[in-house]
JSON list of C-alpha atoms in Angstrom, two decimals:
[
{"chain": "A", "resi": 9, "resn": "ASP", "atom": "CA", "xyz": [0.00, 0.00, 0.00]},
{"chain": "A", "resi": 10, "resn": "GLY", "atom": "CA", "xyz": [3.06, 2.28, -0.03]},
{"chain": "A", "resi": 11, "resn": "GLU", "atom": "CA", "xyz": [2.79, 3.08, 3.68]},
{"chain": "A", "resi": 12, "resn": "GLY", "atom": "CA", "xyz": [6.22, 3.34, 5.29]},
{"chain": "A", "resi": 13, "resn": "TYR", "atom": "CA", "xyz": [6.74, 1.17, 8.34]},
{"chain": "A", "resi": 14, "resn": "GLY", "atom": "CA", "xyz": [3.00, 0.99, 9.12]},
{"chain": "A", "resi": 15, "resn": "LEU", "atom": "CA", "xyz": [3.17, 4.41, 10.78]},
{"chain": "A", "resi": 16, "resn": "GLY", "atom": "CA", "xyz": [1.27, 6.43, 8.19]},
{"chain": "A", "resi": 17, "resn": "TYR", "atom": "CA", "xyz": [4.22, 7.73, 6.16]},
{"chain": "A", "resi": 18, "resn": "GLN", "atom": "CA", "xyz": [4.52, 7.24, 2.43]},
{"chain": "A", "resi": 19, "resn": "ALA", "atom": "CA", "xyz": [7.45, 4.92, 1.74]},
{"chain": "A", "resi": 20, "resn": "ASP", "atom": "CA", "xyz": [8.61, 6.87, -1.32]},
{"chain": "A", "resi": 21, "resn": "ALA", "atom": "CA", "xyz": [8.72, 10.12, 0.70]},
{"chain": "A", "resi": 22, "resn": "LEU", "atom": "CA", "xyz": [10.84, 8.42, 3.36]},
{"chain": "A", "resi": 23, "resn": "GLU", "atom": "CA", "xyz": [13.16, 7.01, 0.68]},
{"chain": "A", "resi": 24, "resn": "MET", "atom": "CA", "xyz": [13.60, 10.45, -0.90]},
{"chain": "A", "resi": 25, "resn": "PHE", "atom": "CA", "xyz": [14.73, 12.00, 2.39]},
{"chain": "A", "resi": 26, "resn": "TYR", "atom": "CA", "xyz": [16.82, 8.90, 3.14]},
{"chain": "A", "resi": 27, "resn": "ASP", "atom": "CA", "xyz": [18.70, 9.23, -0.15]},
{"chain": "A", "resi": 28, "resn": "GLU", "atom": "CA", "xyz": [19.21, 12.96, 0.39]},
{"chain": "A", "resi": 29, "resn": "CYS", "atom": "CA", "xyz": [20.63, 12.33, 3.87]},
{"chain": "A", "resi": 30, "resn": "ILE", "atom": "CA", "xyz": [22.53, 9.05, 3.58]},
{"chain": "A", "resi": 31, "resn": "GLY", "atom": "CA", "xyz": [24.37, 9.74, 0.33]},
{"chain": "A", "resi": 32, "resn": "PRO", "atom": "CA", "xyz": [26.41, 12.64, 1.72]},
{"chain": "A", "resi": 33, "resn": "LEU", "atom": "CA", "xyz": [26.86, 10.93, 5.11]},
{"chain": "A", "resi": 34, "resn": "ASP", "atom": "CA", "xyz": [28.22, 7.76, 3.47]},
{"chain": "A", "resi": 35, "resn": "GLU", "atom": "CA", "xyz": [30.70, 9.86, 1.50]},
{"chain": "A", "resi": 36, "resn": "MET", "atom": "CA", "xyz": [31.75, 11.74, 4.66]},
{"chain": "A", "resi": 37, "resn": "ILE", "atom": "CA", "xyz": [32.35, 8.48, 6.52]},
{"chain": "A", "resi": 38, "resn": "ALA", "atom": "CA", "xyz": [34.34, 7.09, 3.57]},
{"chain": "A", "resi": 39, "resn": "GLY", "atom": "CA", "xyz": [36.44, 10.28, 3.52]},
{"chain": "A", "resi": 40, "resn": "THR", "atom": "CA", "xyz": [35.51, 11.07, -0.09]},
{"chain": "A", "resi": 41, "resn": "TYR", "atom": "CA", "xyz": [33.41, 14.14, 0.71]},
{"chain": "A", "resi": 42, "resn": "SER", "atom": "CA", "xyz": [35.50, 17.32, 0.63]},
{"chain": "A", "resi": 43, "resn": "MET", "atom": "CA", "xyz": [35.18, 19.96, 3.33]},
{"chain": "A", "resi": 44, "resn": "GLU", "atom": "CA", "xyz": [33.92, 22.30, 0.62]},
{"chain": "A", "resi": 45, "resn": "LYS", "atom": "CA", "xyz": [31.09, 19.86, -0.17]},
{"chain": "A", "resi": 46, "resn": "VAL", "atom": "CA", "xyz": [30.33, 19.42, 3.56]},
{"chain": "A", "resi": 47, "resn": "MET", "atom": "CA", "xyz": [30.04, 23.17, 4.02]},
{"chain": "A", "resi": 48, "resn": "GLY", "atom": "CA", "xyz": [27.90, 23.43, 0.90]},
{"chain": "A", "resi": 49, "resn": "CYS", "atom": "CA", "xyz": [25.63, 20.58, 1.99]},
{"chain": "A", "resi": 50, "resn": "PHE", "atom": "CA", "xyz": [25.06, 21.89, 5.50]},
{"chain": "A", "resi": 51, "resn": "GLY", "atom": "CA", "xyz": [25.17, 25.53, 4.45]},
{"chain": "A", "resi": 52, "resn": "GLU", "atom": "CA", "xyz": [22.48, 25.16, 1.81]},
{"chain": "A", "resi": 53, "resn": "TYR", "atom": "CA", "xyz": [19.00, 25.57, 3.29]},
{"chain": "A", "resi": 54, "resn": "SER", "atom": "CA", "xyz": [17.26, 22.81, 1.31]},
{"chain": "A", "resi": 55, "resn": "SER", "atom": "CA", "xyz": [20.03, 20.23, 1.85]},
{"chain": "A", "resi": 56, "resn": "SER", "atom": "CA", "xyz": [20.44, 20.88, 5.54]},
{"chain": "A", "resi": 57, "resn": "ASN", "atom": "CA", "xyz": [16.67, 20.94, 6.11]},
{"chain": "A", "resi": 58, "resn": "GLY", "atom": "CA", "xyz": [16.36, 17.65, 4.22]},
{"chain": "A", "resi": 59, "resn": "ILE", "atom": "CA", "xyz": [18.87, 16.04, 6.57]},
{"chain": "A", "resi": 60, "resn": "VAL", "atom": "CA", "xyz": [17.22, 17.57, 9.65]},
{"chain": "A", "resi": 61, "resn": "PHE", "atom": "CA", "xyz": [13.78, 16.45, 8.46]},
{"chain": "A", "resi": 62, "resn": "PHE", "atom": "CA", "xyz": [15.01, 12.91, 7.81]},
{"chain": "A", "resi": 63, "resn": "CYS", "atom": "CA", "xyz": [16.44, 12.77, 11.35]},
{"chain": "A", "resi": 64, "resn": "ARG", "atom": "CA", "xyz": [13.08, 14.01, 12.65]},
{"chain": "A", "resi": 65, "resn": "LEU", "atom": "CA", "xyz": [11.29, 11.26, 10.70]},
{"chain": "A", "resi": 66, "resn": "VAL", "atom": "CA", "xyz": [13.67, 8.60, 12.04]},
{"chain": "A", "resi": 67, "resn": "CYS", "atom": "CA", "xyz": [13.02, 9.86, 15.57]},
{"chain": "A", "resi": 68, "resn": "SER", "atom": "CA", "xyz": [9.27, 9.99, 14.97]},
{"chain": "A", "resi": 69, "resn": "CYS", "atom": "CA", "xyz": [9.17, 6.44, 13.62]},
{"chain": "A", "resi": 70, "resn": "TYR", "atom": "CA", "xyz": [11.28, 5.18, 16.51]},
{"chain": "A", "resi": 71, "resn": "LEU", "atom": "CA", "xyz": [9.20, 6.88, 19.20]},
{"chain": "A", "resi": 72, "resn": "GLN", "atom": "CA", "xyz": [6.04, 5.46, 17.66]},
{"chain": "A", "resi": 73, "resn": "SER", "atom": "CA", "xyz": [7.47, 1.96, 17.23]},
{"chain": "A", "resi": 74, "resn": "GLU", "atom": "CA", "xyz": [8.59, 2.00, 20.89]},
{"chain": "A", "resi": 75, "resn": "GLU", "atom": "CA", "xyz": [5.39, 3.63, 22.15]},
{"chain": "A", "resi": 76, "resn": "ASP", "atom": "CA", "xyz": [5.31, 1.66, 25.43]},
{"chain": "A", "resi": 77, "resn": "GLN", "atom": "CA", "xyz": [8.77, 2.98, 26.35]},
{"chain": "A", "resi": 78, "resn": "PHE", "atom": "CA", "xyz": [7.96, 6.64, 25.64]},
{"chain": "A", "resi": 79, "resn": "THR", "atom": "CA", "xyz": [4.31, 7.02, 26.71]},
{"chain": "A", "resi": 80, "resn": "PRO", "atom": "CA", "xyz": [5.25, 7.51, 30.41]},
{"chain": "A", "resi": 81, "resn": "PHE", "atom": "CA", "xyz": [7.31, 10.59, 29.44]},
{"chain": "A", "resi": 82, "resn": "LEU", "atom": "CA", "xyz": [4.14, 12.17, 28.04]},
{"chain": "A", "resi": 83, "resn": "MET", "atom": "CA", "xyz": [1.79, 11.51, 30.97]},
{"chain": "A", "resi": 84, "resn": "GLY", "atom": "CA", "xyz": [1.85, 15.15, 32.14]},
{"chain": "A", "resi": 85, "resn": "GLU", "atom": "CA", "xyz": [1.40, 16.44, 28.59]},
{"chain": "A", "resi": 86, "resn": "GLY", "atom": "CA", "xyz": [-1.89, 14.66, 27.97]},
{"chain": "A", "resi": 87, "resn": "LEU", "atom": "CA", "xyz": [-0.70, 13.57, 24.53]},
{"chain": "A", "resi": 88, "resn": "THR", "atom": "CA", "xyz": [-0.40, 10.21, 22.82]},
{"chain": "A", "resi": 89, "resn": "VAL", "atom": "CA", "xyz": [2.96, 9.42, 21.21]},
{"chain": "A", "resi": 90, "resn": "LYS", "atom": "CA", "xyz": [1.41, 9.98, 17.76]},
{"chain": "A", "resi": 91, "resn": "GLU", "atom": "CA", "xyz": [0.09, 13.41, 18.82]},
{"chain": "A", "resi": 92, "resn": "PHE", "atom": "CA", "xyz": [3.46, 14.29, 20.33]},
{"chain": "A", "resi": 93, "resn": "VAL", "atom": "CA", "xyz": [5.46, 13.40, 17.22]},
{"chain": "A", "resi": 94, "resn": "THR", "atom": "CA", "xyz": [2.99, 15.23, 14.99]},
{"chain": "A", "resi": 95, "resn": "ARG", "atom": "CA", "xyz": [3.21, 18.42, 17.10]},
{"chain": "A", "resi": 96, "resn": "GLU", "atom": "CA", "xyz": [6.74, 18.38, 18.51]},
{"chain": "A", "resi": 97, "resn": "VAL", "atom": "CA", "xyz": [9.01, 16.08, 16.49]},
{"chain": "A", "resi": 98, "resn": "GLU", "atom": "CA", "xyz": [8.17, 16.31, 12.80]},
{"chain": "A", "resi": 99, "resn": "PRO", "atom": "CA", "xyz": [7.74, 20.10, 12.29]},
{"chain": "A", "resi": 100, "resn": "LEU", "atom": "CA", "xyz": [11.03, 21.77, 11.40]},
{"chain": "A", "resi": 101, "resn": "ASP", "atom": "CA", "xyz": [10.20, 24.88, 13.43]},
{"chain": "A", "resi": 102, "resn": "LYS", "atom": "CA", "xyz": [10.05, 23.03, 16.77]},
{"chain": "A", "resi": 103, "resn": "GLU", "atom": "CA", "xyz": [12.95, 22.93, 19.19]},
{"chain": "A", "resi": 104, "resn": "VAL", "atom": "CA", "xyz": [14.41, 19.57, 20.06]},
{"chain": "A", "resi": 105, "resn": "ASP", "atom": "CA", "xyz": [13.97, 18.42, 23.64]},
{"chain": "A", "resi": 106, "resn": "GLN", "atom": "CA", "xyz": [15.32, 15.53, 25.69]},
{"chain": "A", "resi": 107, "resn": "LEU", "atom": "CA", "xyz": [12.73, 13.00, 24.48]},
{"chain": "A", "resi": 108, "resn": "GLN", "atom": "CA", "xyz": [13.63, 13.61, 20.84]},
{"chain": "A", "resi": 109, "resn": "ILE", "atom": "CA", "xyz": [17.34, 13.33, 21.65]},
{"chain": "A", "resi": 110, "resn": "ILE", "atom": "CA", "xyz": [16.85, 10.03, 23.46]},
{"chain": "A", "resi": 111, "resn": "GLY", "atom": "CA", "xyz": [14.68, 8.68, 20.64]},
{"chain": "A", "resi": 112, "resn": "LEU", "atom": "CA", "xyz": [17.10, 9.61, 17.86]},
{"chain": "A", "resi": 113, "resn": "CYS", "atom": "CA", "xyz": [20.17, 8.33, 19.75]},
{"chain": "A", "resi": 114, "resn": "GLN", "atom": "CA", "xyz": [18.44, 5.01, 20.34]},
{"chain": "A", "resi": 115, "resn": "ALA", "atom": "CA", "xyz": [17.14, 4.81, 16.78]},
{"chain": "A", "resi": 116, "resn": "ILE", "atom": "CA", "xyz": [20.57, 5.27, 15.19]},
{"chain": "A", "resi": 117, "resn": "ASN", "atom": "CA", "xyz": [22.48, 3.61, 18.05]},
{"chain": "A", "resi": 118, "resn": "VAL", "atom": "CA", "xyz": [24.92, 6.48, 18.55]},
{"chain": "A", "resi": 119, "resn": "ALA", "atom": "CA", "xyz": [25.86, 7.96, 21.91]},
{"chain": "A", "resi": 120, "resn": "LEU", "atom": "CA", "xyz": [25.83, 11.74, 22.27]},
{"chain": "A", "resi": 121, "resn": "ARG", "atom": "CA", "xyz": [27.13, 14.13, 24.93]},
{"chain": "A", "resi": 122, "resn": "ILE", "atom": "CA", "xyz": [25.51, 17.51, 25.40]},
{"chain": "A", "resi": 123, "resn": "GLU", "atom": "CA", "xyz": [27.43, 20.15, 27.31]},
{"chain": "A", "resi": 124, "resn": "TYR", "atom": "CA", "xyz": [25.02, 22.63, 28.90]},
{"chain": "A", "resi": 125, "resn": "LEU", "atom": "CA", "xyz": [26.16, 26.24, 28.97]},
{"chain": "A", "resi": 126, "resn": "ASP", "atom": "CA", "xyz": [24.17, 28.29, 31.45]},
{"chain": "A", "resi": 127, "resn": "ARG", "atom": "CA", "xyz": [24.89, 31.18, 33.80]},
{"chain": "A", "resi": 128, "resn": "SER", "atom": "CA", "xyz": [25.66, 29.04, 36.84]},
{"chain": "A", "resi": 129, "resn": "ASP", "atom": "CA", "xyz": [29.03, 29.08, 38.56]},
{"chain": "A", "resi": 130, "resn": "GLY", "atom": "CA", "xyz": [31.15, 25.97, 38.45]},
{"chain": "A", "resi": 131, "resn": "PRO", "atom": "CA", "xyz": [31.98, 23.40, 35.80]},
{"chain": "A", "resi": 132, "resn": "VAL", "atom": "CA", "xyz": [29.94, 22.93, 32.65]},
{"chain": "A", "resi": 133, "resn": "ASN", "atom": "CA", "xyz": [27.25, 20.28, 33.16]},
{"chain": "A", "resi": 134, "resn": "HIS", "atom": "CA", "xyz": [26.85, 17.53, 30.63]},
{"chain": "A", "resi": 135, "resn": "HIS", "atom": "CA", "xyz": [24.49, 14.65, 29.92]},
{"chain": "A", "resi": 136, "resn": "ASP", "atom": "CA", "xyz": [25.23, 11.53, 27.93]},
{"chain": "A", "resi": 137, "resn": "PHE", "atom": "CA", "xyz": [22.55, 9.90, 25.82]},
{"chain": "A", "resi": 138, "resn": "PRO", "atom": "CA", "xyz": [22.11, 7.06, 26.49]},
{"chain": "A", "resi": 139, "resn": "GLU", "atom": "CA", "xyz": [23.39, 7.19, 30.04]},
{"chain": "A", "resi": 140, "resn": "GLY", "atom": "CA", "xyz": [26.61, 5.21, 30.35]},
{"chain": "A", "resi": 141, "resn": "GLY", "atom": "CA", "xyz": [27.19, 5.29, 26.59]},
{"chain": "A", "resi": 142, "resn": "GLU", "atom": "CA", "xyz": [30.52, 6.31, 25.11]},
{"chain": "A", "resi": 143, "resn": "PRO", "atom": "CA", "xyz": [29.75, 9.54, 23.23]},
{"chain": "A", "resi": 144, "resn": "LYS", "atom": "CA", "xyz": [30.77, 9.79, 19.58]},
{"chain": "A", "resi": 145, "resn": "ILE", "atom": "CA", "xyz": [29.09, 13.16, 18.98]},
{"chain": "A", "resi": 146, "resn": "PHE", "atom": "CA", "xyz": [29.49, 16.21, 21.20]},
{"chain": "A", "resi": 147, "resn": "MET", "atom": "CA", "xyz": [27.17, 19.20, 21.26]},
{"chain": "A", "resi": 148, "resn": "LEU", "atom": "CA", "xyz": [26.92, 22.45, 23.17]},
{"chain": "A", "resi": 149, "resn": "TYR", "atom": "CA", "xyz": [23.50, 23.61, 24.32]},
{"chain": "A", "resi": 150, "resn": "ARG", "atom": "CA", "xyz": [22.89, 27.26, 24.93]},
{"chain": "A", "resi": 151, "resn": "PRO", "atom": "CA", "xyz": [19.31, 28.10, 25.82]},
{"chain": "A", "resi": 152, "resn": "GLY", "atom": "CA", "xyz": [17.35, 27.74, 22.60]},
{"chain": "A", "resi": 153, "resn": "HIS", "atom": "CA", "xyz": [20.23, 26.50, 20.42]},
{"chain": "A", "resi": 154, "resn": "TYR", "atom": "CA", "xyz": [22.55, 23.51, 19.87]},
{"chain": "A", "resi": 155, "resn": "ASP", "atom": "CA", "xyz": [26.03, 23.69, 18.32]},
{"chain": "A", "resi": 156, "resn": "LEU", "atom": "CA", "xyz": [28.10, 20.77, 17.13]},
{"chain": "A", "resi": 157, "resn": "LEU", "atom": "CA", "xyz": [31.47, 20.60, 18.88]},
{"chain": "A", "resi": 158, "resn": "TYR", "atom": "CA", "xyz": [34.60, 19.51, 17.01]},
{"chain": "A", "resi": 159, "resn": "LYS", "atom": "CA", "xyz": [37.88, 18.22, 18.42]},
{"chain": "A", "resi": 160, "resn": "SER", "atom": "CA", "xyz": [40.77, 20.53, 17.62]}
]
């Protein structure tokens, strides 16, 4: 019937975003994607939004497929998982929150560390997703914005 993963998405739409996202990522991993192409890919609005949207779809599908695991996080919201992903995960103009981070990290099986920059005294706080995982990706969170951190 063309429905992707039984979750109400059209399979061909998922494949289009998959191809747009995975092609460049495969080349980056293989080392055949120049820095100029990386900057062009992530600097171009349509390309970068295609990658972001694909990640949002992966997260949405995962949250829905693991509904029993994620429903307790939504008890206070009064939303089903399907309502949550429709309102908070899939739209590009929504900020990412902890539930989306957990879902995407679990879906792609990659550990992530987020360093939280706030106005408190003392060391920078961080959280690893999943807890106890060995982070491969590092990000900085400033209220309302995430930045990717690179080793120098």
